[in-house]
Short mmCIF file of C-alpha atoms and ligand atoms in Angstrom, two decimals:
data_model
loop_
_atom_site.label_atom_id
_atom_site.label_comp_id
_atom_site.label_asym_id
_atom_site.label_seq_id
_atom_site.Cartn_x
_atom_site.Cartn_y
_atom_site.Cartn_z
CA UNK A 73 -66.27 97.38 180.23
CA UNK A 74 -66.47 93.80 180.69
CA UNK A 75 -69.19 92.94 183.39
CA UNK A 76 -68.70 89.42 183.70
CA UNK A 77 -65.45 88.56 184.92
CA UNK A 78 -65.91 84.84 185.50
CA UNK A 79 -68.21 84.11 182.20
CA UNK A 80 -68.44 80.32 182.97
CA UNK A 81 -69.52 80.78 186.90
CA UNK A 82 -72.35 83.39 186.02
CA UNK A 83 -73.51 81.07 183.15
CA UNK A 84 -73.93 78.35 185.94
CA UNK A 85 -75.15 80.96 188.32
CA UNK A 86 -78.22 82.29 186.03
CA UNK A 87 -79.15 78.78 185.13
CA UNK A 88 -79.27 77.18 188.91
CA UNK A 89 -81.31 80.47 189.52
CA UNK A 90 -83.60 80.22 186.45
CA UNK A 91 -83.88 76.24 187.81
CA UNK A 92 -85.12 77.16 191.18
CA UNK A 93 -87.53 79.75 189.83
CA UNK A 94 -89.09 77.22 188.04
CA UNK A 95 -89.44 74.81 190.76
CA UNK A 96 -90.60 77.04 192.99
CA UNK A 97 -94.21 76.68 191.01
CA UNK A 98 -95.68 80.21 191.46
CA UNK A 99 -98.70 78.89 189.39
CA UNK A 100 -101.28 81.59 189.03
CA UNK A 101 -104.77 80.29 188.84
CA UNK A 102 -106.45 83.77 188.58
CA UNK A 103 -106.81 84.29 192.50
CA UNK A 104 -103.23 83.51 193.76
CA UNK A 105 -99.98 82.54 192.86
CA UNK A 106 -97.91 82.78 196.01
CA UNK A 107 -95.17 84.63 194.35
CA UNK A 108 -93.13 85.13 197.74
CA UNK A 109 -91.54 82.15 197.43
CA UNK A 110 -89.79 83.24 193.75
CA UNK A 111 -89.30 87.05 195.38
CA UNK A 112 -87.70 85.31 198.14
CA UNK A 113 -85.40 83.45 196.17
CA UNK A 114 -84.27 86.58 194.49
CA UNK A 115 -84.05 88.51 197.52
CA UNK A 116 -81.60 85.63 198.73
CA UNK A 117 -79.57 85.90 195.43
CA UNK A 118 -79.29 89.58 196.40
CA UNK A 119 -78.46 88.86 199.73
CA UNK A 120 -75.41 86.79 198.83
CA UNK A 121 -74.31 89.98 196.90
CA UNK A 122 -74.86 92.54 199.68
CA UNK A 123 -77.56 94.34 197.91
CA UNK A 124 -80.36 96.59 199.17
CA UNK A 125 -83.66 96.08 198.11
CA UNK A 126 -87.25 96.71 199.02
CA UNK A 127 -90.46 94.19 199.03
CA UNK A 128 -93.60 95.30 198.61
CA UNK A 129 -96.16 92.97 199.32
CA UNK A 130 -99.67 93.79 197.58
CA UNK A 131 -101.79 90.95 199.01
CA UNK A 132 -100.89 87.64 201.14
CA UNK A 133 -98.12 86.00 199.74
CA UNK A 134 -97.99 88.36 196.86
CA UNK A 135 -94.67 90.24 196.67
CA UNK A 136 -92.98 92.32 194.13
CA UNK A 137 -89.35 93.68 194.49
CA UNK A 138 -87.66 96.54 193.49
CA UNK A 139 -84.06 97.29 193.91
CA UNK A 140 -82.16 100.73 192.83
CA UNK A 141 -78.82 101.84 192.29
CA UNK A 142 -78.02 105.73 191.79
CA UNK A 143 -80.16 108.46 192.22
CA UNK A 144 -80.28 110.55 188.71
CA UNK A 145 -82.23 110.33 185.73
CA UNK A 146 -83.34 108.65 183.30
CA UNK A 147 -84.92 106.06 185.66
CA UNK A 148 -83.96 102.88 183.32
CA UNK A 149 -85.54 99.55 184.83
CA UNK A 150 -84.71 96.04 184.24
CA UNK A 151 -88.19 94.71 184.65
CA UNK A 152 -90.94 94.93 185.21
CA UNK A 153 -90.64 90.98 185.09
CA UNK A 154 -93.26 88.68 186.48
CA UNK A 155 -92.62 85.77 188.37
CA UNK A 156 -96.00 84.15 188.10
CA UNK A 157 -96.61 81.15 185.40
CA UNK A 158 -99.49 79.89 184.02
CA UNK A 159 -100.74 76.20 184.99
CA UNK A 160 -98.90 72.95 183.76
CA UNK A 161 -100.18 69.49 183.75
CA UNK A 162 -97.69 66.60 183.33
CA UNK A 163 -99.10 65.25 180.36
CA UNK A 164 -97.14 65.75 177.02
CA UNK A 165 -94.30 66.63 178.52
CA UNK A 166 -90.91 65.08 178.10
CA UNK A 167 -89.93 66.05 181.82
CA UNK A 168 -92.27 67.25 184.43
CA UNK A 169 -92.98 70.79 183.70
CA UNK A 170 -91.72 72.23 187.38
CA UNK A 171 -88.56 70.01 187.65
CA UNK A 172 -86.63 72.50 185.76
CA UNK A 173 -84.51 69.74 184.44
CA UNK A 174 -81.63 70.29 181.80
CA UNK A 175 -81.63 68.12 178.89
CA UNK A 176 -79.61 68.46 175.49
CA UNK A 177 -78.82 71.47 176.54
CA UNK A 178 -82.32 73.19 177.18
CA UNK A 179 -83.51 73.95 180.59
CA UNK A 180 -87.75 72.80 180.62
CA UNK A 181 -90.16 74.31 183.02
CA UNK A 182 -93.27 76.23 183.16
CA UNK A 183 -91.71 80.06 182.92
CA UNK A 184 -88.66 78.81 180.97
CA UNK A 185 -89.46 81.70 178.25
CA UNK A 186 -92.37 83.33 179.97
CA UNK A 187 -90.53 84.69 181.57
CA UNK A 188 -88.40 83.49 184.61
CA UNK A 189 -85.57 83.31 182.07
CA UNK A 190 -85.79 87.50 181.78
CA UNK A 191 -85.98 87.39 185.76
CA UNK A 192 -83.06 85.44 186.48
CA UNK A 193 -80.85 87.35 183.55
CA UNK A 194 -81.76 90.65 184.59
CA UNK A 195 -81.43 89.63 188.19
CA UNK A 196 -78.00 88.47 187.65
CA UNK A 197 -77.04 91.41 185.18
CA UNK A 198 -78.11 94.04 188.20
CA UNK A 199 -75.93 92.21 190.91
CA UNK A 200 -72.74 91.85 188.56
CA UNK A 201 -73.26 95.74 187.23
CA UNK A 202 -73.66 97.29 190.65
CA UNK A 203 -71.07 95.63 192.51
CA UNK A 204 -68.75 96.34 189.56
CA UNK A 205 -66.69 99.17 191.00
CA UNK A 206 -66.15 100.76 187.49
CA UNK A 207 -70.00 100.85 187.05
CA UNK A 208 -70.72 104.47 187.56
CA UNK A 209 -74.16 105.11 185.83
CA UNK A 210 -75.44 108.58 184.61
CA UNK A 211 -78.54 107.79 185.52
CA UNK A 212 -80.81 105.33 188.01
CA UNK A 213 -80.60 101.45 187.45
CA UNK A 214 -83.49 99.73 188.80
CA UNK A 215 -84.40 95.96 189.04
CA UNK A 216 -88.47 95.53 189.07
CA UNK A 217 -89.80 91.70 189.65
CA UNK A 218 -93.25 92.00 189.75
CA UNK A 219 -96.68 89.27 190.53
CA UNK A 220 -99.47 88.74 188.77
CA UNK A 221 -98.91 89.39 184.98
CA UNK A 222 -100.71 86.18 184.10
CA UNK A 223 -103.92 87.37 185.82
CA UNK A 224 -103.79 90.71 184.35
CA UNK A 225 -100.98 92.99 186.46
CA UNK A 226 -103.94 94.00 189.41
CA UNK A 227 -101.81 92.74 192.23
CA UNK A 228 -98.36 93.42 190.51
CA UNK A 229 -97.84 96.82 188.13
CA UNK A 230 -100.98 98.12 188.26
CA UNK A 231 -101.12 97.83 192.07
CA UNK A 232 -97.40 99.50 192.27
CA UNK A 233 -98.06 102.39 190.15
CA UNK A 234 -101.11 103.21 191.71
CA UNK A 235 -99.66 102.98 195.21
CA UNK A 236 -96.01 103.05 194.95
CA UNK A 237 -95.26 105.43 191.95
CA UNK A 238 -92.42 107.58 193.32
CA UNK A 239 -90.49 104.20 193.75
CA UNK A 240 -91.36 102.53 190.99
CA UNK A 241 -91.48 105.23 188.08
CA UNK A 242 -89.08 104.58 185.30
CA UNK A 243 -88.20 106.48 182.25
CA UNK A 244 -87.64 103.30 180.25
CA UNK A 245 -88.63 99.51 180.64
CA UNK A 246 -87.62 96.34 179.73
CA UNK A 247 -90.26 93.55 180.11
CA UNK A 248 -91.33 90.17 177.87
CA UNK A 249 -91.75 89.21 174.60
CA UNK A 250 -88.63 90.04 172.53
CA UNK A 251 -85.28 88.86 171.68
CA UNK A 252 -85.77 86.17 169.18
CA UNK A 253 -85.38 85.91 165.42
CA UNK A 254 -87.76 86.48 162.86
CA UNK A 255 -86.69 83.29 161.07
CA UNK A 256 -84.22 80.74 162.04
CA UNK A 257 -80.69 81.64 161.30
CA UNK A 258 -81.32 85.19 160.61
CA UNK A 259 -79.65 88.14 162.19
CA UNK A 260 -82.99 89.93 162.48
CA UNK A 261 -83.70 90.12 166.11
CA UNK A 262 -87.58 91.32 166.93
CA UNK A 263 -88.02 93.44 170.11
CA UNK A 264 -91.69 94.44 171.34
CA UNK A 265 -92.50 98.21 171.62
CA UNK A 266 -96.14 97.71 171.64
CA UNK A 267 -99.11 95.83 171.99
CA UNK A 268 -102.82 95.66 170.69
CA UNK A 269 -105.41 96.97 173.67
CA UNK A 270 -108.92 94.74 174.41
CA UNK A 271 -112.25 95.92 174.26
CA UNK A 272 -113.96 92.95 175.87
CA UNK A 273 -117.28 93.85 174.82
CA UNK A 274 -120.80 92.81 175.85
CA UNK A 275 -123.73 92.57 173.78
CA UNK A 276 -127.07 92.30 175.77
CA UNK A 277 -130.58 92.10 174.37
CA UNK A 278 -133.51 91.94 176.78
CA UNK A 279 -136.76 90.17 175.05
CA UNK A 280 -139.53 87.83 176.56
CA UNK A 281 -138.92 84.42 177.58
CA UNK A 282 -141.54 81.98 176.81
CA UNK A 283 -142.05 78.27 175.90
CA UNK A 284 -140.61 76.91 172.77
CA UNK A 285 -143.47 75.30 171.67
CA UNK A 286 -145.20 78.73 170.86
CA UNK A 287 -142.66 81.41 169.91
CA UNK A 288 -144.66 83.61 168.56
CA UNK A 289 -145.61 84.97 172.08
CA UNK A 290 -142.33 85.44 172.94
CA UNK A 291 -139.46 88.09 172.14
CA UNK A 292 -136.31 85.53 171.73
CA UNK A 293 -133.20 87.12 173.03
CA UNK A 294 -130.72 84.55 171.54
CA UNK A 295 -132.09 85.13 167.48
CA UNK A 296 -131.26 88.79 168.29
CA UNK A 297 -127.93 88.29 169.87
CA UNK A 298 -126.66 85.82 167.56
CA UNK A 299 -127.85 87.90 164.54
CA UNK A 300 -125.32 90.86 166.33
CA UNK A 301 -122.53 88.17 167.01
CA UNK A 302 -123.11 87.07 163.09
CA UNK A 303 -122.82 90.36 161.68
CA UNK A 304 -119.69 91.13 164.08
CA UNK A 305 -117.77 88.02 162.98
CA UNK A 306 -118.30 88.76 159.23
CA UNK A 307 -117.32 92.33 159.54
CA UNK A 308 -113.60 93.41 158.02
CA UNK A 309 -112.51 96.49 160.30
CA UNK A 310 -110.36 98.92 157.79
CA UNK A 311 -106.67 98.05 157.09
CA UNK A 312 -104.27 100.19 158.78
CA UNK A 313 -100.73 100.16 157.83
CA UNK A 314 -98.46 101.34 160.84
CA UNK A 315 -95.19 102.42 160.66
CA UNK A 316 -94.52 99.28 163.03
CA UNK A 317 -95.83 97.02 160.27
CA UNK A 318 -93.70 99.12 157.77
CA UNK A 319 -90.47 98.43 159.99
CA UNK A 320 -91.38 94.83 160.54
CA UNK A 321 -92.17 94.48 156.71
CA UNK A 322 -88.91 95.83 155.38
CA UNK A 323 -86.85 93.89 157.90
CA UNK A 324 -88.07 90.44 155.67
CA UNK A 325 -85.42 89.05 153.24
CA UNK A 326 -87.81 89.76 150.33
CA UNK A 327 -88.05 91.89 147.45
CA UNK A 328 -89.10 95.15 147.60
CA UNK A 329 -92.00 94.80 145.06
CA UNK A 330 -93.35 92.18 147.76
CA UNK A 331 -92.42 94.58 150.20
CA UNK A 332 -94.74 97.17 148.76
CA UNK A 333 -97.69 94.95 148.33
CA UNK A 334 -97.29 93.57 151.98
CA UNK A 335 -97.65 97.42 152.88
CA UNK A 336 -100.49 98.18 150.55
CA UNK A 337 -103.81 98.65 152.26
CA UNK A 338 -105.37 97.38 148.95
CA UNK A 339 -103.00 94.36 148.15
CA UNK A 340 -102.43 93.00 151.72
CA UNK A 341 -105.88 91.96 152.64
CA UNK A 342 -105.14 89.64 149.64
CA UNK A 343 -102.07 88.35 150.49
CA UNK A 344 -103.34 87.46 154.01
CA UNK A 345 -106.03 85.58 152.23
CA UNK A 346 -103.99 83.73 149.70
CA UNK A 347 -101.21 82.57 152.65
CA UNK A 348 -104.02 81.75 154.84
CA UNK A 349 -105.56 79.42 152.36
CA UNK A 350 -101.99 77.79 152.11
CA UNK A 351 -101.96 77.08 156.10
CA UNK A 352 -99.15 79.91 156.43
CA UNK A 353 -98.99 80.92 160.07
CA UNK A 354 -97.72 84.12 159.42
CA UNK A 355 -101.27 84.73 158.09
CA UNK A 356 -103.12 85.31 161.49
CA UNK A 357 -100.34 87.30 163.02
CA UNK A 358 -100.25 89.69 159.47
CA UNK A 359 -103.70 89.86 159.97
CA UNK A 360 -103.68 91.12 163.62
CA UNK A 361 -101.25 93.47 162.99
CA UNK A 362 -103.14 95.68 160.58
CA UNK A 363 -106.73 95.92 161.68
CA UNK A 364 -108.63 95.95 164.68
CA UNK A 365 -109.98 92.27 165.16
CA UNK A 366 -113.29 91.22 166.26
CA UNK A 367 -114.11 87.57 167.67
CA UNK A 368 -117.25 86.69 169.24
CA UNK A 369 -116.68 84.20 171.63
CA UNK A 370 -119.53 83.34 174.20
CA UNK A 371 -123.09 83.42 174.73
CA UNK A 372 -124.84 83.54 178.37
CA UNK A 373 -128.55 83.35 179.09
CA UNK A 374 -129.71 80.22 177.28
CA UNK A 375 -131.61 77.63 179.48
CA UNK A 376 -132.67 74.78 177.68
CA UNK A 377 -133.85 73.35 174.53
CA UNK A 378 -137.52 73.93 174.88
CA UNK A 379 -137.44 77.27 176.67
CA UNK A 380 -137.39 81.01 174.96
CA UNK A 381 -134.45 82.63 176.54
CA UNK A 382 -135.45 86.11 177.32
CA UNK A 383 -132.43 87.94 178.15
CA UNK A 384 -128.99 86.85 176.76
CA UNK A 385 -125.84 88.24 176.72
CA UNK A 386 -122.69 88.21 174.14
CA UNK A 387 -119.33 88.23 174.52
CA UNK A 388 -116.89 89.55 171.78
CA UNK A 389 -113.07 90.00 172.23
CA UNK A 390 -112.26 92.93 170.22
CA UNK A 391 -108.38 93.92 169.73
CA UNK A 392 -107.27 97.38 169.22
CA UNK A 393 -104.23 98.82 167.16
CA UNK A 394 -101.54 101.00 168.81
CA UNK A 395 -103.53 104.58 168.41
CA UNK A 396 -107.19 102.72 168.32
CA UNK A 397 -109.49 103.48 171.30
CA UNK A 398 -112.88 102.91 172.82
CA UNK A 399 -114.08 105.21 170.35
CA UNK A 400 -113.07 103.55 167.75
CA UNK A 401 -114.04 100.38 168.36
CA UNK A 402 -117.75 101.74 169.20
CA UNK A 403 -117.64 103.09 165.77
CA UNK A 404 -116.86 100.11 163.94
CA UNK A 405 -119.47 97.92 166.20
CA UNK A 406 -122.06 100.31 165.22
CA UNK A 407 -120.92 99.97 161.43
CA UNK A 408 -121.04 96.32 161.58
CA UNK A 409 -124.50 96.09 163.32
CA UNK A 410 -126.31 98.67 160.80
CA UNK A 411 -127.78 101.44 163.02
CA UNK A 412 -131.10 99.24 163.88
CA UNK A 413 -129.80 96.66 165.57
CA UNK A 414 -127.21 98.34 167.42
CA UNK A 415 -130.22 100.74 168.81
CA UNK A 416 -131.76 97.58 170.17
CA UNK A 417 -129.04 96.41 172.16
CA UNK A 418 -126.96 97.05 175.20
CA UNK A 419 -123.48 97.51 174.47
CA UNK A 420 -120.89 97.42 177.40
CA UNK A 421 -117.61 96.09 178.20
CA UNK A 422 -115.84 94.26 181.01
CA UNK A 423 -112.21 95.36 180.10
CA UNK A 424 -110.38 98.22 178.06
CA UNK A 425 -106.95 98.90 177.27
CA UNK A 426 -106.33 100.93 174.43
CA UNK A 427 -103.89 99.80 171.98
CA UNK A 428 -100.40 101.12 172.80
CA UNK A 429 -96.85 101.37 171.47
CA UNK A 430 -93.45 103.21 172.06
CA UNK A 431 -91.37 105.24 169.35
CA UNK A 432 -88.25 103.30 168.62
CA UNK A 433 -86.05 106.30 167.78
CA UNK A 434 -84.98 106.42 171.51
CA UNK A 435 -81.51 106.00 173.23
CA UNK A 436 -82.47 102.77 174.83
CA UNK A 437 -83.19 101.47 171.22
CA UNK A 438 -79.66 102.33 170.36
CA UNK A 439 -78.63 100.72 173.22
CA UNK A 440 -80.33 97.56 172.92
CA UNK A 441 -79.18 97.56 169.10
CA UNK A 442 -75.70 98.15 169.96
CA UNK A 443 -75.51 95.26 172.61
CA UNK A 444 -77.12 92.91 169.86
CA UNK A 445 -74.33 93.81 167.75
CA UNK A 446 -71.50 93.50 170.37
CA UNK A 447 -73.17 89.80 170.77
CA UNK A 448 -74.41 88.80 167.37
CA UNK A 449 -72.15 90.81 164.91
CA UNK A 450 -73.98 92.27 161.86
CA UNK A 451 -77.29 91.88 163.10
CA UNK A 452 -80.25 94.56 163.10
CA UNK A 453 -83.31 94.84 165.37
CA UNK A 454 -87.01 95.25 164.36
CA UNK A 455 -89.93 96.47 166.03
CA UNK A 456 -92.69 94.11 167.08
CA UNK A 457 -95.84 95.15 167.90
CA UNK A 458 -97.60 91.73 169.57
CA UNK A 459 -101.52 90.85 169.52
CA UNK A 460 -101.06 90.23 173.47
CA UNK A 461 -100.79 92.45 176.63
CA UNK A 462 -97.67 92.58 178.98
CA UNK A 463 -96.75 94.78 181.82
CA UNK A 464 -95.50 97.16 179.34
CA UNK A 465 -98.61 98.84 178.91
CA UNK A 466 -99.34 100.23 182.67
CA UNK A 467 -95.61 101.99 181.94
CA UNK A 468 -96.46 103.38 178.53
CA UNK A 469 -100.16 104.92 179.83
CA UNK A 470 -97.59 106.48 182.44
CA UNK A 471 -95.48 108.12 179.48
CA UNK A 472 -92.64 105.52 180.01
CA UNK A 473 -90.50 104.03 177.19
CA UNK A 474 -91.73 100.29 177.29
CA UNK A 475 -89.73 97.57 175.25
CA UNK A 476 -90.35 93.86 175.32
CA UNK A 477 -86.41 92.83 175.33
CA UNK A 478 -83.97 89.77 175.47
CA UNK A 479 -81.49 88.07 173.31
CA UNK A 480 -81.99 84.46 172.33
CA UNK A 481 -79.75 82.71 169.96
CA UNK A 482 -80.74 83.09 166.67
CA UNK A 483 -81.27 79.43 165.32
CA UNK A 484 -83.93 79.67 167.84
CA UNK A 485 -86.72 81.47 165.60
CA UNK A 486 -90.57 83.34 166.18
CA UNK A 487 -92.08 79.84 165.21
CA UNK A 488 -90.56 77.85 167.94
CA UNK A 489 -91.35 80.33 170.13
CA UNK A 490 -95.02 80.87 169.47
CA UNK A 491 -95.83 77.61 169.99
CA UNK A 492 -93.66 77.40 173.51
CA UNK A 493 -95.75 80.42 174.96
CA UNK A 494 -98.07 78.36 177.78
CA UNK A 495 -97.37 75.51 175.84
CA UNK A 496 -95.72 72.16 176.36
CA UNK A 497 -92.35 71.48 176.64
CA UNK A 498 -91.64 75.10 177.11
CA UNK A 499 -87.96 75.24 177.39
CA UNK A 500 -84.79 77.58 176.90
CA UNK A 501 -81.41 76.70 175.52
CA UNK A 502 -78.60 77.30 178.47
CA UNK A 503 -77.01 79.28 175.34
CA UNK A 504 -79.60 81.42 174.86
CA UNK A 505 -79.97 82.62 178.65
CA UNK A 506 -76.59 83.09 178.84
CA UNK A 507 -76.67 85.51 175.62
CA UNK A 508 -79.61 87.17 177.22
CA UNK A 509 -77.67 87.82 180.64
CA UNK A 510 -74.98 89.20 178.75
CA UNK A 511 -77.17 91.58 176.41
CA UNK A 512 -79.17 93.14 179.30
CA UNK A 513 -75.65 93.73 181.17
CA UNK A 514 -74.28 95.48 177.73
CA UNK A 515 -77.66 97.29 177.04
CA UNK A 516 -77.27 98.98 180.59
CA UNK A 517 -73.55 99.95 180.07
CA UNK A 518 -74.58 101.10 176.70
CA UNK A 519 -77.36 103.17 178.04
CA UNK A 520 -75.84 104.63 181.52
CA UNK A 521 -72.53 104.71 180.80
CA UNK A 522 -69.65 103.10 182.87
ZN1 LIG B 44 -95.47 86.33 180.58
#
């Protein structure tokens, strides 16, 4: 079944939709983003096709939009895709970051790959699928466009699943971070299947404040917390070779001996060390994807050079692999600090999500692989766990299968993308945007039938 009857016209449609979404400038500064502007753009687009949808306002000017078609199981969502973006300043950009200008075949602008591209592609795919009389899905097709991902999802997916789960529940969802090639020119497309969790740890010591001229009379909290931070920063949590890492490595164009070494608990740390010394950017990724990481990043409670601080808190960014949880984090914090120091400190957390991942032997995975092959023959898709969080985690915690999916042109590789996320000159080629738009339509046809 051909979904896009007039490809040139649809390509123009999705390009213009993305440009408008960029220009709406829904910047999330942590307190608000006025996403309703983008939600209204999506609503107007769906109106043109005479489609129904519902808007959920979580808090003033912060909108979320849901459209559904059919009413059987499984429930498959294009989305949740967020319409808020991170801030950008003009400096260092080739074109102003909210102009949505096209230059040399690329649409420039904040949100071009994170993730207004997906919002535009999924909206266009949804409209063309459900207005096609031949499309008779075996389940329910949903389009979910949301707010507030960039500040943690409090007024977006978290709020929606808490307050409107009956409408927003889904068995399969497709959100962000996927669809790029491992290396430029290879037909090996990465799709996100999981995310590392976060355990934002607070380490506090209450000592005794005093004057810097007579330190013996005090109990310096900075010294204690610094010691704890030092021990944590130098601790190496155990290496864990998970099935996702194995699949990822197996997709590399390298020899089988190299693959064995990269999936060996013993050799991997040595390889990472040597790659890192050579300045290879794959080293920090490989490190992050094969163990819990600990990064002591902040200290609060100091006053001035001659005041001995009596109450200091250190903040540590701990990231957990899929399957690792709070218990695991605490066990290793204790090991790193030693029993003696551990007992003297107050250890709490300000944010916690366990590591999470979806299996990749599902009907949606097959449907995506088939769609990719229809567009880029002889390609494969490879599961990727990312060292960051997306809205996918909320759905995984509800038992849904969540992937980060899209399809970029294979001449744009992972290395290019890593520098563009939240970076300067964020852009997507018109070619890739169109490829992604076709990918979503084909995936849904493969998944739900016609
Ligand atoms: Zn994003």
